[in-house]
């Protein structure tokens, strides 16, 4: 068997693992139940809340991630290594721990002040967005940094010798050349936020029709032994995420093919 | 005029040390040296993309050592040209004009005139992804010229082109230099390119400036073995100074088994009798003749043909000394001037003309 075939076999085996898990949902699947569920105000609320919260999360995450990733990609500065390491915090600290850290912060004098004078986060929709931002920010900075790393520094260098300030060089040359990668990073961040559970449930709780995102809905239905309901929520979540990922890939398809 | 004094630049563990040179307005200064010797670092520092550890840079009498690159008015063409991929050729050319808020009418006029000069009128609306190597060069030159900079830094910009296209661009560079009064600072490791474009040359080797001077002086009188290697000197022989006369130096080379009469001007430093030195001579400065040729008795020795390679209009002949087998020489002979037939194993007389022998150390 050629090396090419072995690698393809590995790729297919991954599809089989996830495909098998998705297919297993069929054991508890009922079309009628799913159709009734999709029409129910509770699941519609969860869909709307999940999409809205993930979209707001992505908006704020990218606003923070783009300049931060650019700095990490282009400049050397004191503490760069610490920042770089901390960005991996969401990767090695469980989302529940991140959520617990947010809750603990809101019990400190600074957190109490924020909740009292700026915005109540704990057990609210704002808490969902905050928890998602904390959970996905590190990953989105990593993704965006990888995009900037791919764009040669020489473009900015030449732009500057042609009279552009660092910001003009960034906005007229780097950013337009990074848009495909930035879009992909945005979509992946969004998908990650839509499926976020641990931090969300710790900060915002499980309040039906209030802080019930799709992952929270799955948890709540499982907890009340509503397996068919949980399956319905899983299918809705998977369908939304896959559709977004598929259409974004379709929009910017091309590349990545190496002839053997 | 560009004047650089005692520039020291650090990049990680690598350092370029104590670089000084000046470039007259309207002339071309070439940095010649092997890859990784620090030539690009010098160019980037002059462009303002890198701050030096020490030293000063003056442009038209004004110190610009720490001036931002956008304020220097020095155009920079990196090796891959860095044409902006998100723009058409026209947008690339007009980039500096848009950035500097130039009037659209004026901008259009300038693009049209540059496109005519560089013969790229037909590709102005094309994406840079669909340009040939030569078209890319011309587009990048037009973009640099459009900025109005009179100083242009070229970092091996022709290295990816074939010989014919490269020559075309050399002529073009010369043409726009005289038309626009440009001053060039060129980085290359190509001897032909350095020789064609350069008025003055600096030889850079492992971060050190080995030699700087006029093109002919650097090419014909390298002052060290390293510099001689970089300017393409192929043959080296050790010797001892036997006698110093008014115009000549007599050097005996044990490895060739003969004494050479060398012009005194060919030594860049004072010599003493008894000094051990290294001589160098280019392959195309050696003359080959039949072993019984009586007109070639001084500065000559007998060698055996070891190999012959045909290279365009020349033969490259690898020679081995008749008696001292470790002593080898490389000769380059024009085919049409040559009456000898070079058979492997054949003995030939090799003349080392005194005016071409360089005393290197």
PDB file of C-alpha atoms in Angstrom, chain A residues 152 154-166 168-169 172-173 176-177, chain B residues 49 68-70 74 76 78 80 82-87 95-96 99-100 143 147:
ATOM      1  CA  UNK A 152       5.176  38.084   3.742  1.00  0.00           C
ATOM      2  CA  UNK A 154       7.958  42.409   2.562  1.00  0.00           C
ATOM      3  CA  UNK A 155       4.554  43.686   1.408  1.00  0.00           C
ATOM      4  CA  UNK A 156       4.374  45.993   4.411  1.00  0.00           C
ATOM      5  CA  UNK A 157       8.052  46.889   4.048  1.00  0.00           C
ATOM      6  CA  UNK A 158       7.564  47.940   0.417  1.00  0.00           C
ATOM      7  CA  UNK A 159       4.322  49.771   1.232  1.00  0.00           C
ATOM      8  CA  UNK A 160       6.173  51.784   3.864  1.00  0.00           C
ATOM      9  CA  UNK A 161       8.982  52.751   1.494  1.00  0.00           C
ATOM     10  CA  UNK A 162       6.232  53.927  -0.867  1.00  0.00           C
ATOM     11  CA  UNK A 163       4.977  56.340   1.787  1.00  0.00           C
ATOM     12  CA  UNK A 164       2.456  54.346   3.847  1.00  0.00           C
ATOM     13  CA  UNK A 165       2.381  54.593   7.639  1.00  0.00           C
ATOM     14  CA  UNK A 166       2.393  51.264   9.522  1.00  0.00           C
ATOM     15  CA  UNK A 168      -1.937  52.346   6.174  1.00  0.00           C
ATOM     16  CA  UNK A 169       0.348  49.481   5.158  1.00  0.00           C
ATOM     17  CA  UNK A 172      -4.295  48.660   2.498  1.00  0.00           C
ATOM     18  CA  UNK A 173      -1.982  45.690   1.946  1.00  0.00           C
ATOM     19  CA  UNK A 176      -6.962  42.837   2.098  1.00  0.00           C
ATOM     20  CA  UNK A 177      -4.533  39.985   1.446  1.00  0.00           C
TER      21      UNK A 177
ATOM     22  CA  UNK B  49      13.213  48.975   7.679  1.00  0.00           C
ATOM     23  CA  UNK B  68      10.859  56.355   9.283  1.00  0.00           C
ATOM     24  CA  UNK B  69      10.903  54.511   5.926  1.00  0.00           C
ATOM     25  CA  UNK B  70       7.803  56.374   4.699  1.00  0.00           C
ATOM     26  CA  UNK B  74      13.903  55.705  -0.891  1.00  0.00           C
ATOM     27  CA  UNK B  76      12.914  49.398  -2.234  1.00  0.00           C
ATOM     28  CA  UNK B  78      13.019  43.129  -2.653  1.00  0.00           C
ATOM     29  CA  UNK B  80      10.544  38.723  -4.959  1.00  0.00           C
ATOM     30  CA  UNK B  82       6.509  42.094  -3.416  1.00  0.00           C
ATOM     31  CA  UNK B  83       3.903  43.309  -5.889  1.00  0.00           C
ATOM     32  CA  UNK B  84       0.693  43.570  -3.884  1.00  0.00           C
ATOM     33  CA  UNK B  85      -1.398  40.495  -4.837  1.00  0.00           C
ATOM     34  CA  UNK B  86      -4.723  42.150  -4.033  1.00  0.00           C
ATOM     35  CA  UNK B  87      -4.214  44.811  -6.698  1.00  0.00           C
ATOM     36  CA  UNK B  95      -0.289  52.915  -4.684  1.00  0.00           C
ATOM     37  CA  UNK B  96       2.158  55.608  -3.550  1.00  0.00           C
ATOM     38  CA  UNK B  99      -1.250  57.041  -0.206  1.00  0.00           C
ATOM     39  CA  UNK B 100       0.196  60.503  -0.697  1.00  0.00           C
ATOM     40  CA  UNK B 143       5.611  51.267  -8.887  1.00  0.00           C
ATOM     41  CA  UNK B 147       6.656  57.169  -5.811  1.00  0.00           C
TER      42      UNK B 147
END
